[in-house]
Tab-separated table of C-alpha atoms and ligand atoms in Angstrom:
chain	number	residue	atom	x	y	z
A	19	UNK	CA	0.000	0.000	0.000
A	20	UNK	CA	1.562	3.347	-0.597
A	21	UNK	CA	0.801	6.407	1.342
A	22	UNK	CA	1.926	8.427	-0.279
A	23	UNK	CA	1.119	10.287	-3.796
A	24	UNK	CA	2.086	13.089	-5.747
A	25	UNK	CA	-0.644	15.781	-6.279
A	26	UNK	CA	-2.028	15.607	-9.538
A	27	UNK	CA	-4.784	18.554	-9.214
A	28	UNK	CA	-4.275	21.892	-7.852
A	29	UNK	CA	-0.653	22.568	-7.239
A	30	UNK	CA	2.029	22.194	-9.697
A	31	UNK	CA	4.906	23.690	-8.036
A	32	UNK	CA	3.834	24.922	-4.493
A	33	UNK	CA	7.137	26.328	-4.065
A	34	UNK	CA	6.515	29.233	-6.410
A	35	UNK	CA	3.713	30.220	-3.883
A	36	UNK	CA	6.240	31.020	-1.188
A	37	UNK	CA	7.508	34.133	0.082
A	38	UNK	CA	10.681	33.650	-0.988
A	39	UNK	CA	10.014	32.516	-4.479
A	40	UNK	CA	11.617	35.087	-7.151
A	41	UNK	CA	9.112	36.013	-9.934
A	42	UNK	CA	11.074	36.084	-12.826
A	43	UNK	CA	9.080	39.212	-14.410
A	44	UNK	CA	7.346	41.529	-12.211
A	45	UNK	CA	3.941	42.993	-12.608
A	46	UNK	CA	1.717	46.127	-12.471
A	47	UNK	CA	4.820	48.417	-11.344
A	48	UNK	CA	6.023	50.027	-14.496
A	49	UNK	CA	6.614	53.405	-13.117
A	50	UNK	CA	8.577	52.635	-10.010
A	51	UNK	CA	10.747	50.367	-12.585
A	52	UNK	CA	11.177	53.244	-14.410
A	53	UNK	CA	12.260	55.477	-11.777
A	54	UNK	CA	14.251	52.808	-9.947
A	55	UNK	CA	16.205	52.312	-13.776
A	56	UNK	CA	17.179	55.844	-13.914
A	57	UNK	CA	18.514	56.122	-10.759
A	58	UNK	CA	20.890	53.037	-11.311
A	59	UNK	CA	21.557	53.868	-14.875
A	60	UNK	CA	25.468	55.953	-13.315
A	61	UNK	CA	26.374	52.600	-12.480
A	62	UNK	CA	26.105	51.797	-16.561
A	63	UNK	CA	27.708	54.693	-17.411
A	64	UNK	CA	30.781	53.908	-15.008
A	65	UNK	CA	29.767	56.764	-12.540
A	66	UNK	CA	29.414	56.901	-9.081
A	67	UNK	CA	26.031	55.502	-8.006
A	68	UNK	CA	23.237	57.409	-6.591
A	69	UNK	CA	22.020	56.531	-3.086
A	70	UNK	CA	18.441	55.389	-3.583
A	71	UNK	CA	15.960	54.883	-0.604
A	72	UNK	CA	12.677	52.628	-0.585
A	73	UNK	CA	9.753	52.727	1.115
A	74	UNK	CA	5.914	51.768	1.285
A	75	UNK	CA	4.400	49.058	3.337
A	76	UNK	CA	4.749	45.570	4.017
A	77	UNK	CA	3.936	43.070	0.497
A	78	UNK	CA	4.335	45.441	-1.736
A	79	UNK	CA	6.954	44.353	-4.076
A	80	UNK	CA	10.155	46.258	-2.476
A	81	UNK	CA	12.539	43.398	-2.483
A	82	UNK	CA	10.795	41.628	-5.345
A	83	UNK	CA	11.650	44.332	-7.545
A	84	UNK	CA	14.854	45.092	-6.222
A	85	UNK	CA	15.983	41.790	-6.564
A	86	UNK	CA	14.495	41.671	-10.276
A	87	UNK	CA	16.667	45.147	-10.733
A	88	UNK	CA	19.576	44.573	-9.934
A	89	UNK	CA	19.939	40.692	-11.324
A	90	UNK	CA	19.307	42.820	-14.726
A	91	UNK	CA	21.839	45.486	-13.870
A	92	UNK	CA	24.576	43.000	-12.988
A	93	UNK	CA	23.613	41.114	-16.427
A	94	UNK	CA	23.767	44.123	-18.405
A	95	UNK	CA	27.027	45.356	-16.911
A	96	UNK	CA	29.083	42.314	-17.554
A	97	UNK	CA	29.049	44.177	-21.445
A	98	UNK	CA	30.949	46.847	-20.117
A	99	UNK	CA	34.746	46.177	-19.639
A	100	UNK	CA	35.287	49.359	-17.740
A	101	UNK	CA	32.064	48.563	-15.309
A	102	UNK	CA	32.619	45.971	-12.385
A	103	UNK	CA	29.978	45.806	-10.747
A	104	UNK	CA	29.461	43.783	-7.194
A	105	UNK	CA	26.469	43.604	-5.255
A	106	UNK	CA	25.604	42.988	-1.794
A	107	UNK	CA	22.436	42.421	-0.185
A	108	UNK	CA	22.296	42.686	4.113
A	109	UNK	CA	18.686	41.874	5.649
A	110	UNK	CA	19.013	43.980	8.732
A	111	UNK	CA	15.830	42.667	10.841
A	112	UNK	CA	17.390	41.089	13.483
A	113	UNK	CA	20.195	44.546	13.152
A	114	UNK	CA	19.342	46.839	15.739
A	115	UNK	CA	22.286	49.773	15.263
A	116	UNK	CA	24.659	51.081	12.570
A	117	UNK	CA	27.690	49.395	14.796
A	118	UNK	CA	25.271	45.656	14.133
A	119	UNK	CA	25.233	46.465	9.969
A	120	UNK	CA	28.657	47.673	10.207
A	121	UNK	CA	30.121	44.316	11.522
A	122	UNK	CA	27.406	42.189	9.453
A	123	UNK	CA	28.642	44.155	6.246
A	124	UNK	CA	32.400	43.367	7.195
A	125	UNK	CA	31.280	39.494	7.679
A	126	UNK	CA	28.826	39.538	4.319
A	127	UNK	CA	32.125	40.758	2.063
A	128	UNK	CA	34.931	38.356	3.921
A	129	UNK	CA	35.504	35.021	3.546
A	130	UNK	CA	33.639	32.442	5.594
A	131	UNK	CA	36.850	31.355	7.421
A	132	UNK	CA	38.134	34.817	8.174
A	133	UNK	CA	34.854	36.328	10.303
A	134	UNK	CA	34.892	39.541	12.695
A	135	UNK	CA	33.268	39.141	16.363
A	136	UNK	CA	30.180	41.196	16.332
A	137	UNK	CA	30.691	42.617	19.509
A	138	UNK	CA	34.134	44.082	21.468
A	139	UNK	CA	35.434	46.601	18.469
A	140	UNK	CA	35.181	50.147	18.644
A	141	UNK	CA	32.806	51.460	15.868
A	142	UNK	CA	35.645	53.257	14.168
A	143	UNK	CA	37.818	50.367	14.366
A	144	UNK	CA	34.802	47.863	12.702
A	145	UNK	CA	34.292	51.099	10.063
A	146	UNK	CA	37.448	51.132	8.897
A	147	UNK	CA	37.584	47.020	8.602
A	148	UNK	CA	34.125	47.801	6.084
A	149	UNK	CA	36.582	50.418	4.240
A	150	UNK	CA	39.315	47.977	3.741
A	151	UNK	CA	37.260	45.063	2.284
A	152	UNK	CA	35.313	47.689	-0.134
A	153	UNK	CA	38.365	48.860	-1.076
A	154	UNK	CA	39.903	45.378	-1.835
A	155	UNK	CA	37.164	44.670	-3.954
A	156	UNK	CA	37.342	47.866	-6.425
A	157	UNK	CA	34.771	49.040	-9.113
A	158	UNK	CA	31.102	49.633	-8.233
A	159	UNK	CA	29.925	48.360	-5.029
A	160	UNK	CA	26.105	48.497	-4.211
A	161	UNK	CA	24.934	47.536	-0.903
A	162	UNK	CA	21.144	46.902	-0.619
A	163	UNK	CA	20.356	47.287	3.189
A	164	UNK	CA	16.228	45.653	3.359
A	165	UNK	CA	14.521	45.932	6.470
A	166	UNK	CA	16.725	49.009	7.633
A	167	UNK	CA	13.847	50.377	9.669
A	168	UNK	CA	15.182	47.761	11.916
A	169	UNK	CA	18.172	50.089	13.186
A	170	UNK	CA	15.843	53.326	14.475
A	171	UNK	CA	17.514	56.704	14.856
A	172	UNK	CA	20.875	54.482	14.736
A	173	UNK	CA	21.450	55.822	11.306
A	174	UNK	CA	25.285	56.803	10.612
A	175	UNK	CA	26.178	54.327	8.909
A	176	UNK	CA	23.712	55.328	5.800
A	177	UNK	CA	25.470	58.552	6.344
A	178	UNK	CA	29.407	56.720	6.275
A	179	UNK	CA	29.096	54.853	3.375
A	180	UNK	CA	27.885	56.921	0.622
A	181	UNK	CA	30.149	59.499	2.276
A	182	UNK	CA	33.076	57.397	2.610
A	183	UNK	CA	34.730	58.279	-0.699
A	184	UNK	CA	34.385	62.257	-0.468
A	185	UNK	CA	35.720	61.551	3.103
A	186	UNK	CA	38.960	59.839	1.491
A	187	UNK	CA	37.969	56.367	3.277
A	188	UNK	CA	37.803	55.116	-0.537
A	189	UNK	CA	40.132	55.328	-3.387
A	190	UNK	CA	39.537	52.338	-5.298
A	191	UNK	CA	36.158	51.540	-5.446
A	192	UNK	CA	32.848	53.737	-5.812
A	193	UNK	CA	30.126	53.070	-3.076
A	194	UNK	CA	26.233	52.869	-3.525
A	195	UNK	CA	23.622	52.439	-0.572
A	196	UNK	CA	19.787	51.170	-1.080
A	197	UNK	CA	17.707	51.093	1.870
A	198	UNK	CA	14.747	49.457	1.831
A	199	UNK	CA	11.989	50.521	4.449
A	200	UNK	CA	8.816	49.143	5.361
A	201	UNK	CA	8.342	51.698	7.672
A	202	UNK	CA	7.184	55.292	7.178
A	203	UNK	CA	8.226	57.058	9.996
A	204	UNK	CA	11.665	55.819	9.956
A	205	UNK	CA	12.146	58.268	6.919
A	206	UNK	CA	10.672	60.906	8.561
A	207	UNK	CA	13.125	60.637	11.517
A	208	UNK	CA	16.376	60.066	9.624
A	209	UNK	CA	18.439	62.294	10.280
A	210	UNK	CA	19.124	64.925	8.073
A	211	UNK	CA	22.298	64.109	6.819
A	212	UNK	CA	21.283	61.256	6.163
A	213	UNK	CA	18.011	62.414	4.408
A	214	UNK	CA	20.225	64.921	2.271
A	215	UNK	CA	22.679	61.543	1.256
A	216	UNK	CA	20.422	58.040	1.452
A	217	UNK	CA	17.578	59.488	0.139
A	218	UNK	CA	19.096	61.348	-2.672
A	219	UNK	CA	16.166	59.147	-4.934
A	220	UNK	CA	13.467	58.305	-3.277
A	221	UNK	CA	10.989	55.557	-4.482
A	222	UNK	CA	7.725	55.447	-2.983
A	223	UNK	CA	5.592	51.785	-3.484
A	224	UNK	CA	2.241	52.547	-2.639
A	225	UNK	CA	-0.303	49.476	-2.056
A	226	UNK	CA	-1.637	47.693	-4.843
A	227	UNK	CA	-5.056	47.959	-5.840
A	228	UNK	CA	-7.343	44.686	-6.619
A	229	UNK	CA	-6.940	44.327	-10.198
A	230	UNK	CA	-3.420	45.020	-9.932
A	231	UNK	CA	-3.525	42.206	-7.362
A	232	UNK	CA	-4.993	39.727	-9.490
A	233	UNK	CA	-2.651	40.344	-11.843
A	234	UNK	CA	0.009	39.187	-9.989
A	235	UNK	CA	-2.036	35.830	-8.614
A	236	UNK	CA	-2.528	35.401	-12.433
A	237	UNK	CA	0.790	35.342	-13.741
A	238	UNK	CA	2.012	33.193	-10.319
A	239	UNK	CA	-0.985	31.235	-10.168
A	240	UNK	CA	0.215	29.621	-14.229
A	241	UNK	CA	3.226	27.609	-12.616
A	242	UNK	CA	2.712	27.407	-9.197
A	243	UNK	CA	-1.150	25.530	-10.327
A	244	UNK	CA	-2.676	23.448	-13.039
A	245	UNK	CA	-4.745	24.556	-15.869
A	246	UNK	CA	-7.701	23.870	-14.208
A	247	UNK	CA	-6.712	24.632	-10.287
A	248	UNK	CA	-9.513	27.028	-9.598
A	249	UNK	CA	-13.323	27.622	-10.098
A	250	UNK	CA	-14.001	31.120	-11.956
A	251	UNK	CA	-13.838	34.052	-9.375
A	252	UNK	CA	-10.752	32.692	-7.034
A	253	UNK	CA	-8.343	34.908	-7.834
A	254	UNK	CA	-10.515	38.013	-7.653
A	255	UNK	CA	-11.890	37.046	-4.908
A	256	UNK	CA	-8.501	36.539	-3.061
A	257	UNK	CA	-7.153	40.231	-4.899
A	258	UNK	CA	-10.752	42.118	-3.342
A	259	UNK	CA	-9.962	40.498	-0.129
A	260	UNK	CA	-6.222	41.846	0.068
A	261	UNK	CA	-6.935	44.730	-1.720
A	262	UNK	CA	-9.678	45.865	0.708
A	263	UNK	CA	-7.505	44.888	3.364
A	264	UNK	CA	-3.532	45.975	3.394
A	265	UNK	CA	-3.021	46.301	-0.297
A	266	UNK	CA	-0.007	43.727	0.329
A	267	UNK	CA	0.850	40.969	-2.636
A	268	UNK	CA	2.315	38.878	0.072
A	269	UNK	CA	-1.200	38.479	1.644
A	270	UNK	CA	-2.996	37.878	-1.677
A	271	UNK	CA	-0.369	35.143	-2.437
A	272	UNK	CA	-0.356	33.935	1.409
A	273	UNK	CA	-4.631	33.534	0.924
A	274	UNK	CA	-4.300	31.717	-2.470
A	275	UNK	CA	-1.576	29.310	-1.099
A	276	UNK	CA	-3.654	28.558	2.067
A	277	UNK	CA	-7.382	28.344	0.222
A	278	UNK	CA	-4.873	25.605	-1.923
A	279	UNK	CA	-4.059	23.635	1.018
A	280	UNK	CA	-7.769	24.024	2.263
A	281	UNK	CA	-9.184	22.342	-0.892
A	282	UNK	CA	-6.225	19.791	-1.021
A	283	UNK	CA	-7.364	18.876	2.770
A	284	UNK	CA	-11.213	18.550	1.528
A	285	UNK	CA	-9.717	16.448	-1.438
A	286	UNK	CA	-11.551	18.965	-3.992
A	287	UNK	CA	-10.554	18.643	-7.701
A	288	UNK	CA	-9.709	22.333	-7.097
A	289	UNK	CA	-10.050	25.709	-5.402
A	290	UNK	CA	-13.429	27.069	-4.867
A	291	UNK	CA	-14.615	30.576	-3.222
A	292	UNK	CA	-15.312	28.892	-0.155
A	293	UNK	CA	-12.217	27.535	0.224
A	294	UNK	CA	-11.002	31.216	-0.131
A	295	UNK	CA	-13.298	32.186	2.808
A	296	UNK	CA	-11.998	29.649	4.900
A	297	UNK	CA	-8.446	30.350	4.272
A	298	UNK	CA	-8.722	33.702	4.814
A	299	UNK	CA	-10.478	32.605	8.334
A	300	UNK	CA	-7.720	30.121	9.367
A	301	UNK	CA	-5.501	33.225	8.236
A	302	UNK	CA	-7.010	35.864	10.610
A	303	UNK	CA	-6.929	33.478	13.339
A	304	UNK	CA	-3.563	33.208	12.879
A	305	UNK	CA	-2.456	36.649	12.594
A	306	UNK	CA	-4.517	37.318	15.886
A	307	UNK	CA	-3.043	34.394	18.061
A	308	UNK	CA	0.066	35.458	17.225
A	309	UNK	CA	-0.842	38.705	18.205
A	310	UNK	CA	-1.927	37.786	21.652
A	311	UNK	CA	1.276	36.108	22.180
A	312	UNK	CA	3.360	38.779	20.966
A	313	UNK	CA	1.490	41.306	23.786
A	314	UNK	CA	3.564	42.257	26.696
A	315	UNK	CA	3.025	41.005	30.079
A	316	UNK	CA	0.613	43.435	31.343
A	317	UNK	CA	-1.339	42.901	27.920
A	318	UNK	CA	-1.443	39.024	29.028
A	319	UNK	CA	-2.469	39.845	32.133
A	320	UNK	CA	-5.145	41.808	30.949
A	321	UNK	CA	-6.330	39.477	28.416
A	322	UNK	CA	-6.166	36.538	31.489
A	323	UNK	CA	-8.453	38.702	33.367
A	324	UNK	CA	-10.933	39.394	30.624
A	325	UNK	CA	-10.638	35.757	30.093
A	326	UNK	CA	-11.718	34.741	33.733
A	327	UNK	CA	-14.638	37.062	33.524
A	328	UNK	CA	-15.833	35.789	30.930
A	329	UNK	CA	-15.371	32.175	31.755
A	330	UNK	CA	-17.510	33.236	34.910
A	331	UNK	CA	-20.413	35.888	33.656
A	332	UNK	CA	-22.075	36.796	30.859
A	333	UNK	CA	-20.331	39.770	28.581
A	334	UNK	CA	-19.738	42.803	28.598
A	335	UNK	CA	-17.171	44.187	30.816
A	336	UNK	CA	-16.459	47.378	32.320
A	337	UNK	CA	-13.122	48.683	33.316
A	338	UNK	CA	-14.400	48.346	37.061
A	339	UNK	CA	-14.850	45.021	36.590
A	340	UNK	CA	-11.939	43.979	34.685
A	341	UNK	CA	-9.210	46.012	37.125
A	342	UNK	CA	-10.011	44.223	40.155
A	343	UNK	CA	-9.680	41.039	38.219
A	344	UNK	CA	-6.375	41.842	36.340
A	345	UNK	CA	-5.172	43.265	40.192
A	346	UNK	CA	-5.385	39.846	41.888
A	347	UNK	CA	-3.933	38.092	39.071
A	348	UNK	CA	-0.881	40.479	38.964
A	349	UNK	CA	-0.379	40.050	43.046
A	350	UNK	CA	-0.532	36.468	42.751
A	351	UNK	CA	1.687	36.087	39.369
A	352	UNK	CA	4.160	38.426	41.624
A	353	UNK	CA	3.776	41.174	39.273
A	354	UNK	CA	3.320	44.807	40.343
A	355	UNK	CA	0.147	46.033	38.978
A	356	UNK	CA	-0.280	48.929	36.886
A	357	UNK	CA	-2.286	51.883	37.823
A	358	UNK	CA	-6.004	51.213	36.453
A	359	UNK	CA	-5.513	54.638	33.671
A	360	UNK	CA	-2.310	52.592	32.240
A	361	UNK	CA	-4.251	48.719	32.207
A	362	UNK	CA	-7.035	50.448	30.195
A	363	UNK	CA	-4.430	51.386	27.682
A	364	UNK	CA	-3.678	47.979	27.514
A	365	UNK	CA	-7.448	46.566	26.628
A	366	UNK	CA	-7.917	48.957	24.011
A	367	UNK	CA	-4.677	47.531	22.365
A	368	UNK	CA	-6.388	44.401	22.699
A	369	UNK	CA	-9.714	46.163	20.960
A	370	UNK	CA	-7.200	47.660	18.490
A	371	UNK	CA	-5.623	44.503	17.432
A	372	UNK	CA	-8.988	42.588	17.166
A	373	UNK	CA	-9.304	40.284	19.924
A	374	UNK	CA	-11.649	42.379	22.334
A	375	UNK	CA	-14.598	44.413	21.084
A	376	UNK	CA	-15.211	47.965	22.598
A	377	UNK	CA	-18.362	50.081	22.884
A	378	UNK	CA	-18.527	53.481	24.314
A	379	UNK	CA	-21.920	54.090	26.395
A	380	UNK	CA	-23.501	56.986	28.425
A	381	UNK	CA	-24.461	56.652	31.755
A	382	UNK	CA	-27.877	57.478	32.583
A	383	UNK	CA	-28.194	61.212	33.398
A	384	UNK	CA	-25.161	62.128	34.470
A	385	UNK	CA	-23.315	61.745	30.957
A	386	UNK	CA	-20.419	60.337	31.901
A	387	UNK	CA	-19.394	57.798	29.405
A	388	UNK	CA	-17.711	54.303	29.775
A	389	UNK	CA	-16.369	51.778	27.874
A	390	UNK	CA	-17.761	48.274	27.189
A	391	UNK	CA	-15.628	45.442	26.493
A	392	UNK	CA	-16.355	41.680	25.073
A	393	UNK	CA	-14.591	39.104	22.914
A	394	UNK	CA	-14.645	39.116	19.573
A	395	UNK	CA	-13.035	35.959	18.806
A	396	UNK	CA	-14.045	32.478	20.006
A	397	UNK	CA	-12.812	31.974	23.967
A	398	UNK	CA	-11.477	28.744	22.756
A	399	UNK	CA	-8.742	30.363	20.547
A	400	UNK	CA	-7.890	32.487	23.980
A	401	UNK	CA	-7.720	29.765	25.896
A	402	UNK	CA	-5.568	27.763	23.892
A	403	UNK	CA	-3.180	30.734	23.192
A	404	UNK	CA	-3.584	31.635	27.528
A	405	UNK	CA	-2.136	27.776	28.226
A	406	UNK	CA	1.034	28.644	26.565
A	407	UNK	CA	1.995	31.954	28.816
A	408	UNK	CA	4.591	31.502	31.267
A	409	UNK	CA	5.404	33.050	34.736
A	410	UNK	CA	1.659	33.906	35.434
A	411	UNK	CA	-0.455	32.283	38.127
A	412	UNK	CA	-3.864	31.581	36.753
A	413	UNK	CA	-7.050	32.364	38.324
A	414	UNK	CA	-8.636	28.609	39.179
A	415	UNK	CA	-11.343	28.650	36.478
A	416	UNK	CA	-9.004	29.218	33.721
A	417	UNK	CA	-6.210	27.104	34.826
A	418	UNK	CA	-9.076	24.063	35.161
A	419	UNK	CA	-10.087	25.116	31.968
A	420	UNK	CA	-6.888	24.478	30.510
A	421	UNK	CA	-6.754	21.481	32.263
A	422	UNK	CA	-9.207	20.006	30.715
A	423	UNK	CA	-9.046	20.956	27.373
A	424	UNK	CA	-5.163	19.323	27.562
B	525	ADP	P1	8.107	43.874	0.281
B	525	ADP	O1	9.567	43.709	0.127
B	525	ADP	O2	7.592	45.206	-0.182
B	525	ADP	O3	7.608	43.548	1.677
B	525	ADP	P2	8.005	41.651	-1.521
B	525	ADP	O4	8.806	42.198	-2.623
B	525	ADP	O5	8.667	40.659	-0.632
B	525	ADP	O6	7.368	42.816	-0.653
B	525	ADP	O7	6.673	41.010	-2.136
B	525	ADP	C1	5.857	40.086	-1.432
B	525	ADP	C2	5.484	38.927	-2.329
B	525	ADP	O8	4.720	39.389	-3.449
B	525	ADP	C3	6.698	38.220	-2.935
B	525	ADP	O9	6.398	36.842	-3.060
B	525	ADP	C4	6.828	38.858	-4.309
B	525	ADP	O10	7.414	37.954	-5.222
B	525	ADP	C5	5.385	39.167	-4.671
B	525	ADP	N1	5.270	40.393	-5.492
B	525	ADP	C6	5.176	41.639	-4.982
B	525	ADP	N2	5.064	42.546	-5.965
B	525	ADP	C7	5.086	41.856	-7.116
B	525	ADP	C8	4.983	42.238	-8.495
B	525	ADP	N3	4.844	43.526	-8.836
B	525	ADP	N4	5.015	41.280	-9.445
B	525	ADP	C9	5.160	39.985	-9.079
B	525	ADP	N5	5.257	39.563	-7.816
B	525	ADP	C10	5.203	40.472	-6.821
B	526	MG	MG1	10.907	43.124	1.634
């Protein structure tokens, strides 16, 4: 008996539905190509490169088309005898300071056997080590720095490198910085040297709109599934749904690959609309567990003593209710409490991201208002998320809870 079998409806090649799966032509952004292409075009023309900086939110082709870009330019350039061009690509998420992409940068251009510690140098010491290996390597150097929000108002080093050669640091070889950004208010607090060098071109990628959307599923959706993968409607359906939501190709992709796996599951013949719907469920439950986990430990403590009022009375809450609650957990968890003003900040984080619902009301005559506050996802998902947090003492009807469902 075998028990295993390759798919022979719906996917093709699953792979090409990952995040990290290069599209080998990009669509429905024609004038940020454009732009992007002039501002590399020095590097052609043997120049020194202009520092380009982009930004626009998360899914929205950044590094897609970057990546696209520059795989041309460095084709292209190899025609050129008096262009050598080198590129190097740093993802700074888990970078938190110009000193962290300054000693990654050293590492990215040495040998594998021949590594820097990241820690113990002085900066100066670690920027001149970045100096010497640019300069060994000579030509046109561009460094593409994605996820750079990640180092906050750490910024010199996008001010050191494009600055390095007017500062004499370089002889030999001609620097170029891209950022990439996924936040907007790290541009805004760059500092303005920086501003004035980094974001000499600036490339804004604004979210994409549903048929643009659909677009893209279209042109991935031909190898990543067969001919006949999906009923009529799928892929609009999954472009509306992103569209309406963050404008993010990542999420439209991330919806067709799960409604995929939903219909593979329900051993359809392929995708249907409701398959979409409950992909995009499984999806938001997803995204909002991992958002109650990712709360800080007053937010968990809050959410644990929503939790045991609800587990004990019928919803809604008031803040009076919920502080005395989120008090005796605290004590008994060993935790000093907040003051009530500061808790309340923390439930309508919890409204914010989804997981509570909030209602302002009047009271009576006096017209003072209140707040209201009441699930609005299943307890179950809370309580399975609440069994997993550590260092808290639960109050006895949750913990039993627990206890049984496990
Ligand atoms: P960002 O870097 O802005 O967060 P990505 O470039 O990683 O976004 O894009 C997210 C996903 O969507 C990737 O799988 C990427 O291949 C795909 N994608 C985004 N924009 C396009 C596009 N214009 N054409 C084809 N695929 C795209
Ligand atoms: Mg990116």
């Amino acid at each position: 008996m075998t028990t295993f079998t390759r798919d022979t409806h719906i996917f093709r090649d699953e792979d090409m539905l990952r995040d990290d799966y290069q599209p080998e032509s990009i669509t429905a952004r024609e004038s940020e190509l454009d732009t992007y292409k002039t501002a590399l075009q020095p590097v052609i023309n043997g120049a020194q490169p202009r520092n380009i900086f982009l930004y626009g939110k998360t899914g929205v082709g950044k590094t897609a088309v970057s990546r696209y870009l520059l795989k041309q330019l460095q084709e292209d350039s190899v025609k050129y005898d008096d262009v050598s061009l080198s590129v190097f690509w740093l993802n700074c998420t888990n970078l938190s300071s110009s000193y962290q992409v300054a000693v990654n940068l050293v590492n990215t251009l040495r040998l594998a056997d021949d590594q820097i510690s990241t820690t113990g140098y002085p900066q100066q010491r670690v920027f001149d080590l970045l100096y010497e290996e640019l300069n060994s390597i000579g030509g046109t150097v561009l460094i593409i720095l994605d996820e750079i929000d990640h180092i906050g108002n750490d910024d010199e080093i996008l001010y050191e490198i494009p600055r390095a050669r007017s500062n004499g640091y370089l002889t030999e070889t001609k620097p170029g910085v891209i950022g990439i950004s996924n936040d907007f208010s790290f541009r805004d607090n760059l500092s303005p040297k920086v501003k004035d060098t980094l974001c000499e071109e600036e490339i804004h990628f604004s979210p994409y709109n549903a048929p643009e959307l659909e677009a893209i599923l279209d042109r991935r959706a031909e190898g990543a599934l067969y001919d006949d993968a999906t009923e009529s409607g799928v892929l609009a359906l999954c472009a509306a749904i992103a569209a309406q939501d963050t404008g993010s190709a990542r999420q439209a992709l991330d919806l067709l690959y799960q409604a995929g796996e939903v219909a593979r599951a329900a051993a359809h013949d392929r995708i249907t609309q409701n398959d979409v719907h409950e992909a995009r469920n499984k999806l938001e439950r997803s995204q909002i567990e991992h958002g109650m986990r990712e709360l800080t430990r007053h937010g968990h403590l809050s959410l644990v003593a929503v939790l045991q009022l609800a587990l004990e009375s019928k919803e809604p809450f008031r803040v009076r209710d919920i502080y005395p609650q989120y008090r005796t957990i605290a004590e008994r968890s060993d935790i000093d409490p907040l003051v009530r003003r500061r808790m309340h900040d923390h439930l309508a984080d919890l409204a914010m991201l989804g997981i509570l619902d909030r209602h302002s009301r009047n009271e009576g005559r006096s017209g003072g208002q209140y707040y209201e506050y009441q699930f609005s996802v299943d307890l179950e998902i809370v309580v399975n998320v609440v069994s997993d947090f550590e260092g808290l003492t639960l109050p006895r009807r949750v913990a039993k809870l627990i206890h049984s469902v496990e």
